mmCIF file of C-alpha atoms in Angstrom:
data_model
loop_
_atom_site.group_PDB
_atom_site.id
_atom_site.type_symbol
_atom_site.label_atom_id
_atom_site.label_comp_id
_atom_site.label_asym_id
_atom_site.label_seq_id
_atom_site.Cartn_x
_atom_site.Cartn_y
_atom_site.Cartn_z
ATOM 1 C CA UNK A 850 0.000 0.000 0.000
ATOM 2 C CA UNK A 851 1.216 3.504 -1.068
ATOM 3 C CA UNK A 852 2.042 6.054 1.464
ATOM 4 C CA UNK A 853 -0.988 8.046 0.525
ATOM 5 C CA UNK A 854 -3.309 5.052 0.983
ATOM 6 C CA UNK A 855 -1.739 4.174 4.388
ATOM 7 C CA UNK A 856 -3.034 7.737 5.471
ATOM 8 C CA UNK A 857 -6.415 7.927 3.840
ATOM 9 C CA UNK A 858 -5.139 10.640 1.513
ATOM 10 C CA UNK A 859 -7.018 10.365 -1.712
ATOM 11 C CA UNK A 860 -5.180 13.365 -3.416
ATOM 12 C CA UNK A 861 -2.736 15.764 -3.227
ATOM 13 C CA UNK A 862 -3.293 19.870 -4.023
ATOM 14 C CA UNK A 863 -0.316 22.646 -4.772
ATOM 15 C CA UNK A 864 -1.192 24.154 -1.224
ATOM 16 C CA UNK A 865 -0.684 21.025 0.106
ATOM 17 C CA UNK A 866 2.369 20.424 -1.610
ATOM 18 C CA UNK A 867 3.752 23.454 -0.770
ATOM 19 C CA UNK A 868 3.293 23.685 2.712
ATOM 20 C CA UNK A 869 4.457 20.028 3.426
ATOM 21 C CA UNK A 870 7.965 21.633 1.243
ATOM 22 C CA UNK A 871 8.483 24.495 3.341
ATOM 23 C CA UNK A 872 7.081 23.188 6.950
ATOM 24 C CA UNK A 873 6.423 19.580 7.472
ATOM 25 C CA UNK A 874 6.161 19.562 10.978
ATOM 26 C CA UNK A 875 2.952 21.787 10.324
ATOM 27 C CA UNK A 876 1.641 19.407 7.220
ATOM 28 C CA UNK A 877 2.135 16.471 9.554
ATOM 29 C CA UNK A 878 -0.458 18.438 12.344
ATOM 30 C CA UNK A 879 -3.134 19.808 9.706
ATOM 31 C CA UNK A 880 -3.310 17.041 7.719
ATOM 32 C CA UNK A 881 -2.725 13.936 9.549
ATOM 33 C CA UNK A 882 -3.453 15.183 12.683
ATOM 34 C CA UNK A 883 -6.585 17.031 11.364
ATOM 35 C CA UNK A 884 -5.576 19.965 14.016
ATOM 36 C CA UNK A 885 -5.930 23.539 12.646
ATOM 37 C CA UNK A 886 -5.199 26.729 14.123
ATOM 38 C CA UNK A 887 -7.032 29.614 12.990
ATOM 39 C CA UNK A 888 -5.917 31.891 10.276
ATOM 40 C CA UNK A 889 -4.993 35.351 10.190
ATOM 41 C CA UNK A 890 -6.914 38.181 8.586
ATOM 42 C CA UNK A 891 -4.715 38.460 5.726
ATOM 43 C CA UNK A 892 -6.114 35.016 4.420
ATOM 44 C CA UNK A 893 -9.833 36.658 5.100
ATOM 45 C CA UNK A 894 -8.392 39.575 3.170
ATOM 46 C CA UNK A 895 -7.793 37.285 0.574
ATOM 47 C CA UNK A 896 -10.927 35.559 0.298
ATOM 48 C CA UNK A 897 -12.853 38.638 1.112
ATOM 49 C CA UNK A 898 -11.508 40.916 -2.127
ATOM 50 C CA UNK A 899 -11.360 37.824 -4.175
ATOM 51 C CA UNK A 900 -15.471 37.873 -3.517
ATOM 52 C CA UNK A 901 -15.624 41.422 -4.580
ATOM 53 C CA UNK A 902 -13.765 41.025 -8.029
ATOM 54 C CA UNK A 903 -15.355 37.989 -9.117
ATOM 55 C CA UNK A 904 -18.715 39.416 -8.383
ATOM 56 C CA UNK A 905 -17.662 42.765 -10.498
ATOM 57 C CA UNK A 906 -16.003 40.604 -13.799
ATOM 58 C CA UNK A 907 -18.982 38.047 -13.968
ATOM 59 C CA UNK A 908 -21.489 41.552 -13.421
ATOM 60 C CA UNK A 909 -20.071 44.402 -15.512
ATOM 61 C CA UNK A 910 -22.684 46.932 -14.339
ATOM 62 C CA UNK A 911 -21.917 46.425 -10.968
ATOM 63 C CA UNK A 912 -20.304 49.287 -9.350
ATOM 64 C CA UNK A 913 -17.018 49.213 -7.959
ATOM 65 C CA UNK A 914 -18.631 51.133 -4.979
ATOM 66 C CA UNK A 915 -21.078 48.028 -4.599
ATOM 67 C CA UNK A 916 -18.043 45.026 -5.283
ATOM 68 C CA UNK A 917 -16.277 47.412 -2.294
ATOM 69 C CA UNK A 918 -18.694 46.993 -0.318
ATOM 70 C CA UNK A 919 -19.525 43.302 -0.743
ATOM 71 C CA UNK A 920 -15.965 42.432 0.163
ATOM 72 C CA UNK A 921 -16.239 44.094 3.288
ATOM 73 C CA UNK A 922 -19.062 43.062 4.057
ATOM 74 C CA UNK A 923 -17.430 39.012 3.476
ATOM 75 C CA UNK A 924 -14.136 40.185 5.513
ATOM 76 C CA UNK A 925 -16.494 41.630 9.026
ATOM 77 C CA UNK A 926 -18.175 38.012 8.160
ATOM 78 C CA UNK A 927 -14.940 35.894 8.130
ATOM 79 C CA UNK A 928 -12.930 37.990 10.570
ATOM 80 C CA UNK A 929 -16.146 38.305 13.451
ATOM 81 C CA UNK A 930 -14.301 36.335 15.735
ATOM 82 C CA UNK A 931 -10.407 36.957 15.203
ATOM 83 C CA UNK A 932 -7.864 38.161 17.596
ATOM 84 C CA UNK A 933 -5.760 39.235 15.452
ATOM 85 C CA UNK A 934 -4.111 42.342 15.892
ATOM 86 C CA UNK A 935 -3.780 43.235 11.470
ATOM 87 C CA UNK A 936 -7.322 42.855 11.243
ATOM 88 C CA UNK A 937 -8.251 46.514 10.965
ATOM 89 C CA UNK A 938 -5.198 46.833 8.573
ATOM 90 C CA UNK A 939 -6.267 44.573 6.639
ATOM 91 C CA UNK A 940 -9.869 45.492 6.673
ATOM 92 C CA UNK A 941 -8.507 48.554 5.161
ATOM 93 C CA UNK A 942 -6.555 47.558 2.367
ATOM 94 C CA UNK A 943 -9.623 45.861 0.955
ATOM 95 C CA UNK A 944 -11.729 48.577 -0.972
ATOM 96 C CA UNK A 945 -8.469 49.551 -2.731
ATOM 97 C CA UNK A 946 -7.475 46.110 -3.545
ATOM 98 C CA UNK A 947 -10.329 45.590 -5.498
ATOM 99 C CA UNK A 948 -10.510 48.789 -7.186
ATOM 100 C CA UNK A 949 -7.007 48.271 -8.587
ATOM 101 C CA UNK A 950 -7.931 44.136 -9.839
ATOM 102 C CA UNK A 951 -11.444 45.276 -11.201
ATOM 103 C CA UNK A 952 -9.700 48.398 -13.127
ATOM 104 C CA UNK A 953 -7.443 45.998 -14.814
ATOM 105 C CA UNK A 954 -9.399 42.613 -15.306
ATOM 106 C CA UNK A 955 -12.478 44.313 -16.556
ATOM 107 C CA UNK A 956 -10.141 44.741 -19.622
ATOM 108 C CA UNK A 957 -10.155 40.936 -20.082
ATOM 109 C CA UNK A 958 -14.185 40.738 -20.372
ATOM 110 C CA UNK A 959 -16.431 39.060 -18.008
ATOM 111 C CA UNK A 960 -14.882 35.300 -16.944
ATOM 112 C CA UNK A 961 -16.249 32.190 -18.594
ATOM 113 C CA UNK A 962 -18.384 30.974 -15.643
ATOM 114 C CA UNK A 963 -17.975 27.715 -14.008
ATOM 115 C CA UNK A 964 -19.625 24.618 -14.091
ATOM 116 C CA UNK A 965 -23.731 24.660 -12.842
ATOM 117 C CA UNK A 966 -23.710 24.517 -8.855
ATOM 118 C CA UNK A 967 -19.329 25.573 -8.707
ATOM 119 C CA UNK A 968 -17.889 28.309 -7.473
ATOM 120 C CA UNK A 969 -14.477 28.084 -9.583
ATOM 121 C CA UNK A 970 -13.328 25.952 -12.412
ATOM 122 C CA UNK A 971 -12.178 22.527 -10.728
ATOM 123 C CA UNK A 972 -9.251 20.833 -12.896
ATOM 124 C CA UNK A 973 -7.495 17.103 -11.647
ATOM 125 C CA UNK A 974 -4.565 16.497 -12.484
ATOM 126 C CA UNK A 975 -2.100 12.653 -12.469
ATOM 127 C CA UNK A 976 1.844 13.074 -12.164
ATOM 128 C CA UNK A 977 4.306 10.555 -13.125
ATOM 129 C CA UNK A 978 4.406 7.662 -10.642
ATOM 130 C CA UNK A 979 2.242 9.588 -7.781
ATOM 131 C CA UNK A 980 -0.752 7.494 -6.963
ATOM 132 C CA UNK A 981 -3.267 9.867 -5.723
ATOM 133 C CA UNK A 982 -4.350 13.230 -8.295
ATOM 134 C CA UNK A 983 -3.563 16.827 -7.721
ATOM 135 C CA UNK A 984 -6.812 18.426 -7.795
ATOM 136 C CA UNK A 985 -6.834 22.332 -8.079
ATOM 137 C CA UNK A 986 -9.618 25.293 -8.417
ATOM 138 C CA UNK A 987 -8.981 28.105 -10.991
ATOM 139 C CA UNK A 988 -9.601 31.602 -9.753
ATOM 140 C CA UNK A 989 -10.756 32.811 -13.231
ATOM 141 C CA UNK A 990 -11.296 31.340 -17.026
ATOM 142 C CA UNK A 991 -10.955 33.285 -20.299
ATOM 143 C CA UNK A 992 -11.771 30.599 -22.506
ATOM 144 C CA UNK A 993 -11.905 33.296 -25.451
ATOM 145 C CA UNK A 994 -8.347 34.367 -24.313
ATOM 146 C CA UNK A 995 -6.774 31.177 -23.632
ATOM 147 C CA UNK A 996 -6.200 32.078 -20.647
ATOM 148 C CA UNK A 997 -6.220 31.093 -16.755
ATOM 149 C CA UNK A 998 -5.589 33.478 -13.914
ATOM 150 C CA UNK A 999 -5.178 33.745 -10.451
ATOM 151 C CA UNK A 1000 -5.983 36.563 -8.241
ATOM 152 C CA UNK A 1001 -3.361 37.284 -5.610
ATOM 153 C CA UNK A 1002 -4.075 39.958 -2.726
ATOM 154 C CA UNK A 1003 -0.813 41.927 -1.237
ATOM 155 C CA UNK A 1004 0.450 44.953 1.143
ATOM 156 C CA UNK A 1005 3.170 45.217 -1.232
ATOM 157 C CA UNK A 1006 3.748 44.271 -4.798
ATOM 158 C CA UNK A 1007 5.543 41.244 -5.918
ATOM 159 C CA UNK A 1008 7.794 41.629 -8.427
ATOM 160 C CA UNK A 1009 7.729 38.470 -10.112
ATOM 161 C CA UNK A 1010 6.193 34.965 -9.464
ATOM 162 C CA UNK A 1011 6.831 33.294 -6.663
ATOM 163 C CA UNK A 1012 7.861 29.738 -6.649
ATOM 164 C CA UNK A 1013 4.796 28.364 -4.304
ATOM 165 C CA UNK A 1014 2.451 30.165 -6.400
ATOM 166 C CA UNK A 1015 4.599 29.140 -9.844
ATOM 167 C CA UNK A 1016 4.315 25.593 -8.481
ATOM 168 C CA UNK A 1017 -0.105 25.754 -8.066
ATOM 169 C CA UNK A 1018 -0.083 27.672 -11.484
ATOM 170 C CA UNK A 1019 1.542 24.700 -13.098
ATOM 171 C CA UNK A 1020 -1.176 23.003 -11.640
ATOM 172 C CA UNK A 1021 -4.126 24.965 -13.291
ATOM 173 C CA UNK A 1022 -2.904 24.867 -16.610
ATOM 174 C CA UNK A 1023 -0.889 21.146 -16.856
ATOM 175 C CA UNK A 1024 -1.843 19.589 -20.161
ATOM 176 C CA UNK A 1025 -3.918 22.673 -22.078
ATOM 177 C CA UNK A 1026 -1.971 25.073 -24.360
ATOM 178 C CA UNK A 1027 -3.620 27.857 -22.038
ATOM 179 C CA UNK A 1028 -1.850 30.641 -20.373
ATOM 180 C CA UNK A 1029 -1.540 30.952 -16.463
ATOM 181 C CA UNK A 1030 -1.171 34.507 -15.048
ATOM 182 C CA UNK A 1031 -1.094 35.707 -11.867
ATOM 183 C CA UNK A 1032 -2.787 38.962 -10.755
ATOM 184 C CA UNK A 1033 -0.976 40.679 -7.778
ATOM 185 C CA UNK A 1034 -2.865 43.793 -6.183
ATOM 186 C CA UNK A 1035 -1.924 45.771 -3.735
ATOM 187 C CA UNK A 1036 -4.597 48.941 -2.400
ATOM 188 C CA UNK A 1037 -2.207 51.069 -4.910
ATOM 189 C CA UNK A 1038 -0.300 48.439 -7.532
ATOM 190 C CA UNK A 1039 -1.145 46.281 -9.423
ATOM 191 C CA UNK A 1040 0.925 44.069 -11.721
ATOM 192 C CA UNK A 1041 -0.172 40.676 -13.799
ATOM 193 C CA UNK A 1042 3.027 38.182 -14.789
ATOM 194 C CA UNK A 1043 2.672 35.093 -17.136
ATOM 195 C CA UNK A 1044 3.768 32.089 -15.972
ATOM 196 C CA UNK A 1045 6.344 30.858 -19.223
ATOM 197 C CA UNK A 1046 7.452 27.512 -18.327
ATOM 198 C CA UNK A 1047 4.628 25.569 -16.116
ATOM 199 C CA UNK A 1048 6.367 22.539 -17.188
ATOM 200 C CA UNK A 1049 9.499 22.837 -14.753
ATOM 201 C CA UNK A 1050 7.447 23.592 -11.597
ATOM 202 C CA UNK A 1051 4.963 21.140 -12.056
ATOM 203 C CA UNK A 1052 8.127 18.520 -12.321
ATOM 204 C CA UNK A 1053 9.362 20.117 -8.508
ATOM 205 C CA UNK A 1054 5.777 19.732 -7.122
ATOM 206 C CA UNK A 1055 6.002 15.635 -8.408
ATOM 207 C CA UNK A 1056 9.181 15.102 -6.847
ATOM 208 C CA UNK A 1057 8.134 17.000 -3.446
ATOM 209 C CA UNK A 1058 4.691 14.615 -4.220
ATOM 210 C CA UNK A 1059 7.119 11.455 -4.657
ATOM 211 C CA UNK A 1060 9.426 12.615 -1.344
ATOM 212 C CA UNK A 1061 6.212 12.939 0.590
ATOM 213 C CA UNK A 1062 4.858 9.646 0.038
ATOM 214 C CA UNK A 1063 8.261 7.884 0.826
ATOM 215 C CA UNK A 1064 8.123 9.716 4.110
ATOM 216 C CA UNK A 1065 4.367 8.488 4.929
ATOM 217 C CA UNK A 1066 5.433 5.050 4.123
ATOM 218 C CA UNK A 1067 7.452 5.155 6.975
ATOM 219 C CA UNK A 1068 4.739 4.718 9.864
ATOM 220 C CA UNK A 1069 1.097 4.518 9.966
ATOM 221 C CA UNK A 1070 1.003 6.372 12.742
ATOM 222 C CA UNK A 1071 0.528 9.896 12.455
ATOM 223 C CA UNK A 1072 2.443 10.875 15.826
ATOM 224 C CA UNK A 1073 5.840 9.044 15.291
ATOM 225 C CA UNK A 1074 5.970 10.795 12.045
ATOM 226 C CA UNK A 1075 5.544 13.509 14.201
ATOM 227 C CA UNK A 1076 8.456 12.571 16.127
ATOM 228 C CA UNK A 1077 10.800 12.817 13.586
ATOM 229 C CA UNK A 1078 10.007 16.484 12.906
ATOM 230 C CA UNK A 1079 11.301 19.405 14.448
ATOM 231 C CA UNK A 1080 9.124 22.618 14.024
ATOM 232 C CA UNK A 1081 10.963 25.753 13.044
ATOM 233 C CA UNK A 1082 8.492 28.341 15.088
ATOM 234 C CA UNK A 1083 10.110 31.511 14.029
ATOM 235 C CA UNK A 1084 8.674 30.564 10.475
ATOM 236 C CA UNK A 1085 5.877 32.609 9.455
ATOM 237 C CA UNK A 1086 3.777 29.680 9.355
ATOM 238 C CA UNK A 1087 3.450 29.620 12.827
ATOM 239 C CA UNK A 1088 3.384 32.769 13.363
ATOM 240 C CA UNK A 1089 -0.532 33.436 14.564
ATOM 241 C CA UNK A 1090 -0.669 32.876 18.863
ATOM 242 C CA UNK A 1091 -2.902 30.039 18.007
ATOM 243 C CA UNK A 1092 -0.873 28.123 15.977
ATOM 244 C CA UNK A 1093 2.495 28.142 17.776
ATOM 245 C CA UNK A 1094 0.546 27.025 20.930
ATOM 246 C CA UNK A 1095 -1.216 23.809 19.106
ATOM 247 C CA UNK A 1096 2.769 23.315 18.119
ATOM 248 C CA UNK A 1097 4.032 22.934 21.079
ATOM 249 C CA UNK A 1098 1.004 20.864 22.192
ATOM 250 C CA UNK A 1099 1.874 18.591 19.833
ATOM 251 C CA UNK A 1100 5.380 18.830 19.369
ATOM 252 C CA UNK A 1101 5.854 19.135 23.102
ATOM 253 C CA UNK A 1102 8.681 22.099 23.255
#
């Protein structure tokens, strides 16, 4: 039996993959463990401007004042019960956030829409020698455009692609001829990068999917994998209250 199987893991995603490169010790809690701290606002930021684009490409004649609005609206949702200390900053940055992604996707024409009864465009995709599928959900479809893009939301402008998101990109578009961009905005910036070669960081994310199934193998238990994991808690993936504290609960230092 595959590593995967041993687990109950029926597939893999780029988020998945990605956090299990950069911090195992907190893939091993979240996803075998099934322990999850709360996140910070800047993922409801996220989610919460993401809502007020896509409602403003698929609707044309929808205001920006009214797409502003419904983010917010989404974020005070989300955020009702957070303690953490950004949230008013990043309640903030949200109105401009969208105005800057709505002023520069509108060019593109309203999205092809997603399947009846989805909220994105779900794509599944089989690597090389992994057992289990990547399955992925694409922000937005131009099917007239060839193109697939993802909407990122940022304090300060990236200047290029970063690997993690290079890696899920690869993901989105992995056998089409279709173009992945990304869409960084900031409340002031915005900036939208194509990713050129998709075929080099899907072939990372199959051999971090190959390296993580090789390590499952090793126990069926989820807490002596555990034990052979040491936690690097000045990461920024630990760094909400919340989730340092279910660390060291389960990590025991």
């Amino acid at each position: 039996m595959n590593g995967f199987a041993q687990h109950g893991l029926d597939h893999l995603s780029a988020t998945s993959l990605n956090l299990y490169a950069a911090e195992p010790a907190l893939w091993v809690v979240e996803k075998l463990l099934h322990r999850r701290a709360p996140v910070g606002c800047a993922a409801y930021r996220g989610i919460a401007a993401e809502h007020g684009v896509s409602l403003g490409l698929f609707d044309p004649a929808l205001s920006m004042e009214d797409c502003q609005t419904a983010s917010l609206a989404e974020f005070d949702r989300l955020a009702a019960l957070s303690a953490d200390s950004n949230r008013g900053k990043e309640r903030e940055a949200i109105p401009g956030i969208v105005a800057t992604a709505l002023v520069e996707l509108r060019q593109y024409g309203p999205p092809t829409p997603p399947p009846e009864g989805q909220r994105q465009h779900r794509v599944e995709v089989t690597l090389p020698d992994v057992p289990v599928p990547l399955i992925g959900y694409q922000d937005f479809v131009w099917d007239a455009h060839g193109i697939v893009l993802d909407l990122k939301t940022q304090l300060r402008l990236a200047s290029e692609i970063s690997p993690a998101h290079a890696r899920q990109g690869a993901v989105y578009v992995a056998g089409s001829n279709r173009e992945m961009r990304f869409c960084y905005a900031t409340p002031k910036k915005v900036a939208v990068y194509a990713l050129r070669d998709p075929a080099a960081p899907l072939a990372l994310l199959r051999e971090v999917a190959l390296r993580l199934e090789r390590f499952l193998r090793l126990s069926r238990d989820p807490q002596e994998l555990a034990g052979l994991l040491c936690p690097d808690f000045e990461s920024f993936w630990w760094s909400a209250p919340e989730a340092r504290a279910l660390g060291r609960e389960v990590y025991g230092y």
